Amino acid sequence: MRTQVVIVGAGPAGLLLGRLLENHGVETVILERRSAGYVLGRVRAGVLEQKTVELLERAGVSHRLHEEGLVHDGVELSFDGERHRIDFRALVGRTVTVYGQTEVTHDLMDARAASGAATVYEAENVSLHGFDGDSPKVRYVKDGIGHEIACDFIAGCDGFHGVSRASVPAGALQTFERVYPFGWLGLMVEKPPVSDELIYANHERGFALCSMRSRHRSRYYVQVPLDERVEDWSDDRFWDELRRRLDAETAERISTGPSMEKSIAPLRSFVAEPMRFGRLFLAGDAAHIVPPTGAKGLNLAAGDVGLLADALVEFYAERSAAGIDAYSAHALARVWAAERFSWWMTSLLHRLPDMDGFTRRIQRAEFDQLRSSEAAARAMAESYTGAFGAESVMR
Ligand code: FAD
Ligand code: DHB
């Protein structure tokens, strides 16, 4: 079997890349280790930058997003119960859209199924070969039978634990990492959100976030120690802890109910450089991880594949390698901007295990600056909405 680009992983990065390439007549095969149902069952990100929305428009998969997505003009920050709103529209003329990763994935899967492009779910033992030369191959096993696909390029869109990054010779890769000593316990509930906008809260007991998926479905998070087990968190315990970390008025107004989903996600910052090895490209979580605080993970994945799709289309249309040669440097410039912002938001809002009075007062001073300095608030708004860095490094 032969195709132009083999894409490993059917998360948002892999599916969006497939769609963007297909729109330009580039043939792809996607290999995904899990079933489509499993991929759709994972609750993850919820906030899309304007650039991500524009890319989904370009991909032709924004119909439902525009019907059901919620456009947010700002967010609220809360410090020990005092709230302050950051008005993105007023500060930087940008907004974000609340539309779950699950929905994005759903729309992309539907579009791919309608187009008839090949996707192999439950592909086992995927392995990558010959990407340092001109004729890469990808092998996999499906229903006990081995297959091999010859291709021009491989796109590693298989997440942090995937096979693509692991296939690169160790010496060719430099990695940078911070592991945070806490996680986020998230809960989904079929109840209206407590507020029209997201609330990010720093409290002495730890971080909390009030988010949503729609006008009827809410997503809440509380910071927990890394060794916490989800089984030890009854819904009641979760609601009590969340209320304690919010201002009294918000705590009072929360509509609680039985959880539809509850899970703990660890927090990590990670970057692998470079993002290209010969004919293998890494994109999305396969190359980098951000802690979720800045809502950047999914947006970064979309940004990577936007660049990569342009580069590959240029290669096929013009026989020019300029785009693919520049891919890693272009992508990494955006990645590091998002790494810095996500690390900063995480440091500003969480209770750190070794936190002393000094660190707490520094957090407070930072919050006060965001409240009183328009320049500080604008810098945050630029990064959160994805305005910062875009013009200088995106083509
Ligand atoms: P993924 O979504 O991880 O997709 C990779 C795909 O590759 C998966 O479907 C996987 O099954 C497949 N795969 C893996 N290995 C192989 C293999 N060997 N062969 C074939 N296929 C393989 N971001 C936010 O902005 N906000 C959040 O609240 C948030 N919460 C998160 C919670 C969790 C638990 C996790 C893990 C991430 C979260 N993120 C969040 C990050 C965000 O969801 C990711 O950045 C985004 O999913 C990246 O998309 P991706 O396509 O690069 O990777
Ligand atoms: C959500 C997740 C985030 O990490 C974030 O910063 C904002 C919202 C969410 O899941 O809704």
Short mmCIF file of C-alpha atoms and ligand atoms in Angstrom, two decimals:
data_model
loop_
_atom_site.label_atom_id
_atom_site.label_comp_id
_atom_site.label_asym_id
_atom_site.label_seq_id
_atom_site.Cartn_x
_atom_site.Cartn_y
_atom_site.Cartn_z
CA MET A 1 0.00 0.00 0.00
CA ARG A 2 1.19 3.53 -0.75
CA THR A 3 0.04 7.01 0.23
CA GLN A 4 1.53 10.49 0.35
CA VAL A 5 1.38 11.19 4.10
CA VAL A 6 0.85 8.68 6.92
CA ILE A 7 -0.58 10.39 10.00
CA VAL A 8 -0.09 8.56 13.29
CA GLY A 9 -2.87 9.43 15.78
CA ALA A 10 -6.50 10.51 15.32
CA GLY A 11 -6.61 13.16 18.04
CA PRO A 12 -7.38 16.74 17.02
CA ALA A 13 -3.88 17.24 15.54
CA GLY A 14 -3.99 14.17 13.28
CA LEU A 15 -7.59 14.63 12.16
CA LEU A 16 -7.19 18.34 11.42
CA LEU A 17 -3.96 17.76 9.48
CA GLY A 18 -5.70 15.05 7.46
CA ARG A 19 -8.55 17.39 6.64
CA LEU A 20 -6.33 20.33 5.64
CA LEU A 21 -4.21 18.11 3.37
CA GLU A 22 -7.18 16.39 1.83
CA ASN A 23 -8.68 19.80 0.92
CA HIS A 24 -5.58 20.34 -1.23
CA GLY A 25 -5.65 16.93 -2.83
CA VAL A 26 -2.88 15.40 -0.69
CA GLU A 27 -3.66 11.77 0.14
CA THR A 28 -3.35 10.59 3.74
CA VAL A 29 -3.89 7.47 5.84
CA ILE A 30 -4.51 7.92 9.57
CA LEU A 31 -3.49 5.14 11.96
CA GLU A 32 -5.05 5.31 15.43
CA ARG A 33 -4.34 2.88 18.24
CA ARG A 34 -7.74 3.27 19.92
CA SER A 35 -11.33 2.99 18.70
CA ALA A 36 -13.19 6.10 17.50
CA GLY A 37 -15.53 5.77 20.50
CA TYR A 38 -12.62 5.75 22.93
CA VAL A 39 -11.07 8.86 21.36
CA LEU A 40 -14.42 10.66 21.61
CA GLY A 41 -14.92 9.59 25.22
CA ARG A 42 -11.86 11.44 26.52
CA VAL A 43 -12.87 14.74 28.13
CA ARG A 44 -10.15 17.31 27.57
CA ALA A 45 -9.82 20.93 26.49
CA GLY A 46 -12.62 23.44 26.09
CA VAL A 47 -11.32 26.83 24.92
CA LEU A 48 -10.47 27.71 21.31
CA GLU A 49 -8.45 30.74 20.26
CA GLN A 50 -9.72 32.82 17.35
CA LYS A 51 -6.87 31.47 15.18
CA THR A 52 -7.97 27.91 15.90
CA VAL A 53 -11.54 28.80 14.96
CA GLU A 54 -10.25 30.34 11.72
CA LEU A 55 -8.27 27.19 10.94
CA LEU A 56 -11.34 25.02 11.53
CA GLU A 57 -13.25 27.35 9.18
CA ARG A 58 -10.52 26.91 6.58
CA ALA A 59 -10.79 23.16 7.05
CA GLY A 60 -14.54 23.36 6.39
CA VAL A 61 -15.56 21.96 9.78
CA SER A 62 -16.88 25.04 11.59
CA HIS A 63 -20.62 24.82 10.93
CA ARG A 64 -21.62 23.32 14.29
CA LEU A 65 -18.87 25.26 16.07
CA HIS A 66 -20.50 28.52 14.98
CA GLU A 67 -23.96 27.27 15.92
CA GLU A 68 -23.12 25.84 19.32
CA GLY A 69 -19.81 27.43 20.41
CA LEU A 70 -19.97 30.19 23.02
CA VAL A 71 -17.97 33.33 22.22
CA HIS A 72 -16.37 34.76 25.36
CA ASP A 73 -15.13 38.36 25.53
CA GLY A 74 -13.13 37.88 28.72
CA VAL A 75 -12.38 35.79 31.82
CA GLU A 76 -12.49 36.46 35.53
CA LEU A 77 -9.63 35.99 37.95
CA SER A 78 -10.33 35.49 41.64
CA PHE A 79 -7.82 35.84 44.47
CA ASP A 80 -9.02 34.75 47.91
CA GLY A 81 -12.56 35.58 46.85
CA GLU A 82 -11.88 38.97 45.23
CA ARG A 83 -12.79 38.92 41.56
CA HIS A 84 -11.40 40.88 38.66
CA ARG A 85 -12.45 40.66 35.01
CA ILE A 86 -9.95 40.70 32.13
CA ASP A 87 -11.80 42.11 29.11
CA PHE A 88 -10.15 40.59 26.03
CA ARG A 89 -12.30 42.39 23.51
CA ALA A 90 -11.58 45.82 25.04
CA LEU A 91 -7.89 45.13 25.63
CA VAL A 92 -6.83 43.36 22.42
CA GLY A 93 -9.94 43.20 20.23
CA ARG A 94 -10.03 39.40 20.39
CA THR A 95 -12.29 36.73 21.86
CA VAL A 96 -12.11 33.00 22.60
CA THR A 97 -14.72 30.35 21.85
CA VAL A 98 -15.84 27.68 24.29
CA TYR A 99 -16.37 24.47 22.31
CA GLY A 100 -15.16 21.13 23.65
CA GLN A 101 -12.29 19.16 22.19
CA THR A 102 -14.69 16.23 21.98
CA GLU A 103 -16.95 18.26 19.67
CA VAL A 104 -14.02 19.39 17.49
CA THR A 105 -12.93 15.77 17.20
CA HIS A 106 -16.48 14.68 16.39
CA ASP A 107 -16.80 17.23 13.58
CA LEU A 108 -13.43 16.24 12.11
CA MET A 109 -14.25 12.51 12.29
CA ASP A 110 -17.60 13.10 10.55
CA ALA A 111 -15.94 15.11 7.78
CA ARG A 112 -13.30 12.44 7.27
CA ALA A 113 -15.84 9.62 7.20
CA ALA A 114 -17.91 11.56 4.61
CA SER A 115 -14.86 12.10 2.40
CA GLY A 116 -13.96 8.41 2.40
CA ALA A 117 -10.33 9.10 3.37
CA ALA A 118 -8.69 6.08 5.01
CA THR A 119 -8.59 5.87 8.81
CA VAL A 120 -7.54 2.68 10.55
CA TYR A 121 -8.77 2.57 14.15
CA GLU A 122 -7.40 0.00 16.59
CA ALA A 123 -4.16 -0.18 14.63
CA GLU A 124 -1.71 -2.05 16.86
CA ASN A 125 2.09 -2.08 17.01
CA VAL A 126 2.51 0.95 14.76
CA SER A 127 6.21 1.31 13.87
CA LEU A 128 8.06 3.93 11.81
CA HIS A 129 10.90 3.09 9.40
CA GLY A 130 13.31 4.83 7.04
CA PHE A 131 12.28 8.40 7.78
CA ASP A 132 15.93 9.48 7.66
CA GLY A 133 15.92 8.57 3.94
CA ASP A 134 13.64 9.20 0.95
CA SER A 135 11.23 6.31 1.32
CA PRO A 136 9.70 6.05 4.79
CA LYS A 137 7.40 3.18 5.72
CA VAL A 138 4.93 2.62 8.50
CA ARG A 139 3.98 -0.86 9.68
CA TYR A 140 1.02 -1.83 11.84
CA VAL A 141 -1.15 -4.77 12.80
CA LYS A 142 -4.90 -4.80 12.36
CA ASP A 143 -7.04 -7.78 13.43
CA GLY A 144 -3.89 -9.87 13.76
CA ILE A 145 -2.67 -9.12 10.21
CA GLY A 146 0.49 -7.10 9.53
CA HIS A 147 0.43 -4.22 7.02
CA GLU A 148 3.02 -1.86 5.56
CA ILE A 149 2.42 1.57 4.01
CA ALA A 150 5.06 3.29 1.89
CA CYS A 151 4.81 7.08 1.95
CA ASP A 152 6.57 10.39 1.30
CA PHE A 153 6.18 11.77 4.84
CA ILE A 154 5.10 10.68 8.31
CA ALA A 155 3.27 13.05 10.66
CA GLY A 156 3.62 12.03 14.30
CA CYS A 157 0.38 13.31 15.87
CA ASP A 158 0.19 10.56 18.47
CA GLY A 159 0.31 12.50 21.70
CA PHE A 160 2.76 12.52 24.58
CA HIS A 161 2.92 8.72 24.97
CA GLY A 162 2.98 7.94 21.25
CA VAL A 163 5.45 5.97 19.19
CA SER A 164 6.63 8.81 16.89
CA ARG A 165 8.82 10.80 19.27
CA ALA A 166 10.07 7.52 20.77
CA SER A 167 11.23 6.41 17.29
CA VAL A 168 13.69 9.28 16.95
CA PRO A 169 17.29 8.34 17.89
CA ALA A 170 17.91 9.66 21.41
CA GLY A 171 20.90 11.77 20.38
CA ALA A 172 18.86 13.68 17.81
CA LEU A 173 16.43 15.03 20.39
CA GLN A 174 16.73 17.61 23.13
CA THR A 175 13.96 17.69 25.74
CA PHE A 176 12.97 20.30 28.32
CA GLU A 177 10.62 19.46 31.17
CA ARG A 178 8.90 20.66 34.37
CA VAL A 179 6.65 18.31 36.29
CA TYR A 180 4.35 20.06 38.76
CA PRO A 181 3.65 18.37 42.09
CA PHE A 182 -0.13 18.57 41.73
CA GLY A 183 -2.94 17.66 39.34
CA TRP A 184 -6.41 18.86 38.35
CA LEU A 185 -9.48 16.93 39.40
CA GLY A 186 -12.16 17.72 36.79
CA LEU A 187 -15.90 17.14 36.96
CA MET A 188 -18.55 17.45 34.23
CA VAL A 189 -22.17 18.09 35.17
CA GLU A 190 -25.37 18.60 33.16
CA LYS A 191 -26.20 21.93 34.82
CA PRO A 192 -25.97 25.54 33.63
CA PRO A 193 -22.62 27.23 34.26
CA VAL A 194 -22.35 29.37 37.37
CA SER A 195 -21.22 32.39 35.35
CA ASP A 196 -21.29 33.57 31.72
CA GLU A 197 -17.49 33.54 31.64
CA LEU A 198 -14.73 31.29 33.03
CA ILE A 199 -13.49 31.98 36.56
CA TYR A 200 -9.87 31.10 37.41
CA ALA A 201 -9.44 31.15 41.19
CA ASN A 202 -6.39 31.28 43.41
CA HIS A 203 -7.28 30.36 46.97
CA GLU A 204 -5.24 29.39 50.00
CA ARG A 205 -6.64 25.86 49.68
CA GLY A 206 -5.55 25.68 46.03
CA PHE A 207 -6.60 26.52 42.48
CA ALA A 208 -10.15 26.16 41.15
CA LEU A 209 -11.66 26.75 37.70
CA CYS A 210 -15.29 27.23 36.71
CA SER A 211 -15.66 26.40 33.02
CA MET A 212 -18.38 25.09 30.74
CA ARG A 213 -19.13 23.18 27.57
CA SER A 214 -22.52 24.77 26.74
CA ARG A 215 -25.30 26.75 28.39
CA HIS A 216 -26.48 23.50 29.99
CA ARG A 217 -23.22 21.71 30.75
CA SER A 218 -20.53 22.84 33.19
CA ARG A 219 -16.95 21.76 33.75
CA TYR A 220 -15.24 22.45 37.06
CA TYR A 221 -11.72 21.74 38.29
CA VAL A 222 -9.94 21.79 41.66
CA GLN A 223 -6.21 21.43 42.24
CA VAL A 224 -5.35 18.21 44.13
CA PRO A 225 -2.10 16.58 45.29
CA LEU A 226 -0.61 14.18 42.73
CA ASP A 227 -1.20 11.10 44.86
CA GLU A 228 -4.94 11.76 45.18
CA ARG A 229 -7.28 9.03 43.86
CA VAL A 230 -10.45 9.92 42.02
CA GLU A 231 -12.34 7.17 43.92
CA ASP A 232 -11.78 9.14 47.11
CA TRP A 233 -13.67 12.13 45.72
CA SER A 234 -17.42 11.78 46.06
CA ASP A 235 -19.41 14.41 44.21
CA ASP A 236 -20.30 16.02 47.55
CA ARG A 237 -16.67 16.28 48.56
CA PHE A 238 -15.86 17.88 45.20
CA TRP A 239 -18.66 20.47 45.45
CA ASP A 240 -17.70 21.37 49.03
CA GLU A 241 -14.06 21.87 48.09
CA LEU A 242 -14.91 23.90 44.99
CA ARG A 243 -17.25 26.21 46.93
CA ARG A 244 -14.60 26.86 49.57
CA ARG A 245 -12.19 28.14 46.91
CA LEU A 246 -14.61 30.62 45.32
CA ASP A 247 -16.10 33.94 46.44
CA ALA A 248 -19.25 33.57 48.54
CA GLU A 249 -21.63 34.82 45.87
CA THR A 250 -20.36 32.42 43.20
CA ALA A 251 -20.23 29.52 45.67
CA GLU A 252 -23.85 30.17 46.54
CA ARG A 253 -25.00 30.18 42.90
CA ILE A 254 -23.37 26.93 41.69
CA SER A 255 -25.91 24.43 40.34
CA THR A 256 -24.67 21.06 41.48
CA GLY A 257 -25.81 17.62 40.36
CA PRO A 258 -24.51 14.09 39.76
CA SER A 259 -21.21 14.07 37.86
CA MET A 260 -21.18 12.71 34.30
CA GLU A 261 -17.41 12.33 34.38
CA LYS A 262 -14.66 12.83 36.93
CA SER A 263 -10.93 12.41 36.34
CA ILE A 264 -7.50 13.61 37.46
CA ALA A 265 -4.99 15.06 34.99
CA PRO A 266 -1.34 15.62 35.93
CA LEU A 267 0.32 18.94 35.03
CA ARG A 268 3.49 19.04 32.95
CA SER A 269 5.53 21.37 30.78
CA PHE A 270 7.52 19.57 28.07
CA VAL A 271 9.16 20.44 24.76
CA ALA A 272 11.11 18.20 22.38
CA GLU A 273 13.39 19.91 19.87
CA PRO A 274 13.53 19.82 16.93
CA MET A 275 10.08 18.89 15.60
CA ARG A 276 11.37 17.40 12.34
CA PHE A 277 13.73 14.50 11.59
CA GLY A 278 14.15 13.91 7.88
CA ARG A 279 10.70 12.91 6.66
CA LEU A 280 9.11 12.62 10.10
CA PHE A 281 7.33 15.64 11.62
CA LEU A 282 6.05 15.86 15.19
CA ALA A 283 2.92 17.92 15.91
CA GLY A 284 0.76 18.60 18.96
CA ASP A 285 1.25 16.73 22.24
CA ALA A 286 3.74 14.37 20.55
CA ALA A 287 6.19 17.29 20.60
CA HIS A 288 5.11 19.38 23.58
CA ILE A 289 2.89 19.53 26.65
CA VAL A 290 1.67 22.57 28.55
CA PRO A 291 -0.08 22.60 31.91
CA PRO A 292 -3.78 23.21 31.17
CA THR A 293 -4.01 26.52 33.06
CA GLY A 294 -3.57 28.72 29.97
CA ALA A 295 -5.93 26.57 27.82
CA LYS A 296 -3.20 26.26 25.18
CA GLY A 297 -2.73 22.51 24.52
CA LEU A 298 -5.34 22.06 21.81
CA ASN A 299 -4.62 25.48 20.30
CA LEU A 300 -0.92 24.68 19.99
CA ALA A 301 -1.73 21.37 18.32
CA ALA A 302 -3.93 23.20 15.80
CA GLY A 303 -1.22 25.80 15.20
CA ASP A 304 1.37 23.09 14.48
CA VAL A 305 -0.76 21.29 11.93
CA GLY A 306 -1.76 24.57 10.27
CA LEU A 307 1.93 25.25 9.61
CA LEU A 308 2.65 21.65 8.63
CA ALA A 309 -0.27 21.45 6.21
CA ASP A 310 0.87 24.66 4.46
CA ALA A 311 4.42 23.31 4.25
CA LEU A 312 3.38 19.96 2.78
CA VAL A 313 0.92 21.52 0.33
CA GLU A 314 3.70 23.85 -0.83
CA PHE A 315 6.01 20.86 -1.26
CA TYR A 316 3.55 19.01 -3.49
CA ALA A 317 2.33 22.06 -5.43
CA GLU A 318 5.65 23.80 -6.01
CA ARG A 319 8.25 21.14 -5.28
CA SER A 320 9.63 23.60 -2.72
CA ALA A 321 11.07 22.38 0.58
CA ALA A 322 11.14 25.90 2.07
CA GLY A 323 8.07 25.34 4.26
CA ILE A 324 9.06 21.94 5.55
CA ASP A 325 12.59 23.18 6.25
CA ALA A 326 11.21 26.09 8.30
CA TYR A 327 8.48 24.07 10.08
CA SER A 328 10.34 23.18 13.26
CA ALA A 329 11.72 26.67 13.93
CA HIS A 330 8.36 28.33 13.16
CA ALA A 331 6.40 25.94 15.33
CA LEU A 332 8.87 26.09 18.24
CA ALA A 333 8.73 29.89 18.41
CA ARG A 334 4.97 29.67 19.03
CA VAL A 335 5.38 26.69 21.33
CA TRP A 336 7.80 28.49 23.64
CA ALA A 337 5.54 31.55 23.82
CA ALA A 338 2.70 29.26 24.96
CA GLU A 339 5.01 27.35 27.33
CA ARG A 340 5.98 30.59 29.03
CA PHE A 341 2.38 31.76 29.37
CA SER A 342 1.09 28.40 30.65
CA TRP A 343 3.92 28.18 33.19
CA TRP A 344 3.20 31.77 34.32
CA MET A 345 -0.57 31.21 34.69
CA THR A 346 0.16 27.99 36.60
CA SER A 347 2.60 29.76 38.95
CA LEU A 348 0.19 32.64 39.50
CA LEU A 349 -2.85 30.55 40.37
CA HIS A 350 -1.79 27.37 42.19
CA ARG A 351 -0.90 26.57 45.72
CA LEU A 352 2.66 25.28 45.59
CA PRO A 353 3.62 22.60 48.13
CA ASP A 354 6.61 24.57 49.45
CA MET A 355 4.67 27.80 49.44
CA ASP A 356 5.79 30.24 52.08
CA GLY A 357 4.55 33.74 52.86
CA PHE A 358 6.93 35.25 50.35
CA THR A 359 5.62 33.30 47.35
CA ARG A 360 2.01 33.92 48.36
CA ARG A 361 2.61 37.67 48.58
CA ILE A 362 4.33 37.64 45.19
CA GLN A 363 1.20 35.96 43.74
CA ARG A 364 -0.93 38.62 45.40
CA ALA A 365 1.26 41.42 43.99
CA GLU A 366 0.93 39.89 40.54
CA PHE A 367 -2.86 39.75 40.84
CA ASP A 368 -2.91 43.39 42.06
CA GLN A 369 -0.84 44.42 39.06
CA LEU A 370 -3.27 42.70 36.69
CA ARG A 371 -6.07 44.65 38.41
CA SER A 372 -4.43 48.03 38.35
CA SER A 373 -2.22 48.05 35.27
CA GLU A 374 -3.85 48.01 31.87
CA ALA A 375 -0.48 47.08 30.34
CA ALA A 376 -0.26 43.97 32.55
CA ALA A 377 -3.86 43.00 31.77
CA ARG A 378 -3.24 43.53 28.05
CA ALA A 379 -0.18 41.29 28.13
CA MET A 380 -2.26 38.53 29.70
CA ALA A 381 -5.09 39.08 27.21
CA GLU A 382 -2.63 38.92 24.27
CA SER A 383 -1.27 35.58 25.40
CA TYR A 384 -4.59 34.01 26.44
CA THR A 385 -6.33 34.87 23.17
CA GLY A 386 -3.29 33.88 21.10
CA ALA A 387 -2.66 37.37 19.73
CA PHE A 388 0.92 37.42 21.01
CA GLY A 389 3.55 35.95 18.74
CA ALA A 390 1.12 35.13 15.98
CA GLU A 391 2.03 37.88 13.56
CA SER A 392 5.76 37.60 14.08
CA VAL A 393 6.14 33.87 13.59
CA MET A 394 3.08 32.63 11.69
CA ARG A 395 3.06 33.06 7.95
P1 FAD B 1 -3.95 13.62 21.51
O1 FAD B 1 -5.28 14.26 21.70
O2 FAD B 1 -3.29 12.99 22.69
O3 FAD B 1 -4.10 12.55 20.35
C1 FAD B 1 -3.10 11.60 20.06
C2 FAD B 1 -3.75 10.36 19.49
O4 FAD B 1 -2.74 9.44 19.12
C3 FAD B 1 -4.65 9.66 20.48
O5 FAD B 1 -5.92 9.44 19.92
C4 FAD B 1 -3.91 8.36 20.80
O6 FAD B 1 -4.79 7.29 21.08
C5 FAD B 1 -3.14 8.14 19.52
N1 FAD B 1 -1.95 7.31 19.70
C6 FAD B 1 -1.08 7.30 20.75
N2 FAD B 1 -0.11 6.40 20.56
C7 FAD B 1 -0.35 5.82 19.36
C8 FAD B 1 0.30 4.80 18.63
N3 FAD B 1 1.41 4.20 19.09
N4 FAD B 1 -0.23 4.43 17.44
C9 FAD B 1 -1.35 5.05 16.95
N5 FAD B 1 -2.00 6.01 17.61
C10 FAD B 1 -1.52 6.40 18.80
N6 FAD B 1 -5.71 21.16 27.05
C11 FAD B 1 -6.35 22.28 27.32
O7 FAD B 1 -6.14 23.29 26.64
N7 FAD B 1 -7.28 22.30 28.35
C12 FAD B 1 -7.56 21.16 29.10
O8 FAD B 1 -8.41 21.19 29.98
C13 FAD B 1 -6.88 19.98 28.84
N8 FAD B 1 -7.11 18.85 29.58
C14 FAD B 1 -6.40 17.72 29.28
C15 FAD B 1 -6.58 16.56 30.03
C16 FAD B 1 -5.84 15.39 29.75
C17 FAD B 1 -6.05 14.14 30.59
C18 FAD B 1 -4.88 15.40 28.71
C19 FAD B 1 -4.06 14.17 28.40
C20 FAD B 1 -4.72 16.58 27.96
C21 FAD B 1 -5.46 17.73 28.24
N9 FAD B 1 -5.30 18.92 27.50
C22 FAD B 1 -5.95 20.04 27.78
C23 FAD B 1 -4.40 18.99 26.41
C24 FAD B 1 -5.13 18.81 25.08
O9 FAD B 1 -6.21 17.96 25.23
C25 FAD B 1 -4.10 18.28 24.13
O10 FAD B 1 -3.11 19.30 23.96
C26 FAD B 1 -4.65 17.83 22.79
O11 FAD B 1 -5.41 16.68 22.95
C27 FAD B 1 -3.52 17.57 21.82
O12 FAD B 1 -3.99 16.93 20.69
P2 FAD B 1 -3.09 15.87 19.92
O13 FAD B 1 -3.92 15.46 18.75
O14 FAD B 1 -1.75 16.42 19.72
O15 FAD B 1 -2.90 14.66 20.93
C1 DHB B 2 -10.93 24.24 30.39
C2 DHB B 2 -9.69 23.73 30.57
C3 DHB B 2 -8.63 24.57 30.75
O1 DHB B 2 -7.41 24.08 30.91
C4 DHB B 2 -8.77 25.92 30.76
O2 DHB B 2 -7.70 26.72 30.99
C5 DHB B 2 -10.01 26.45 30.57
C6 DHB B 2 -11.10 25.60 30.36
C7 DHB B 2 -12.07 23.34 30.21
O3 DHB B 2 -11.87 22.11 30.22
O4 DHB B 2 -13.19 23.81 30.07
#
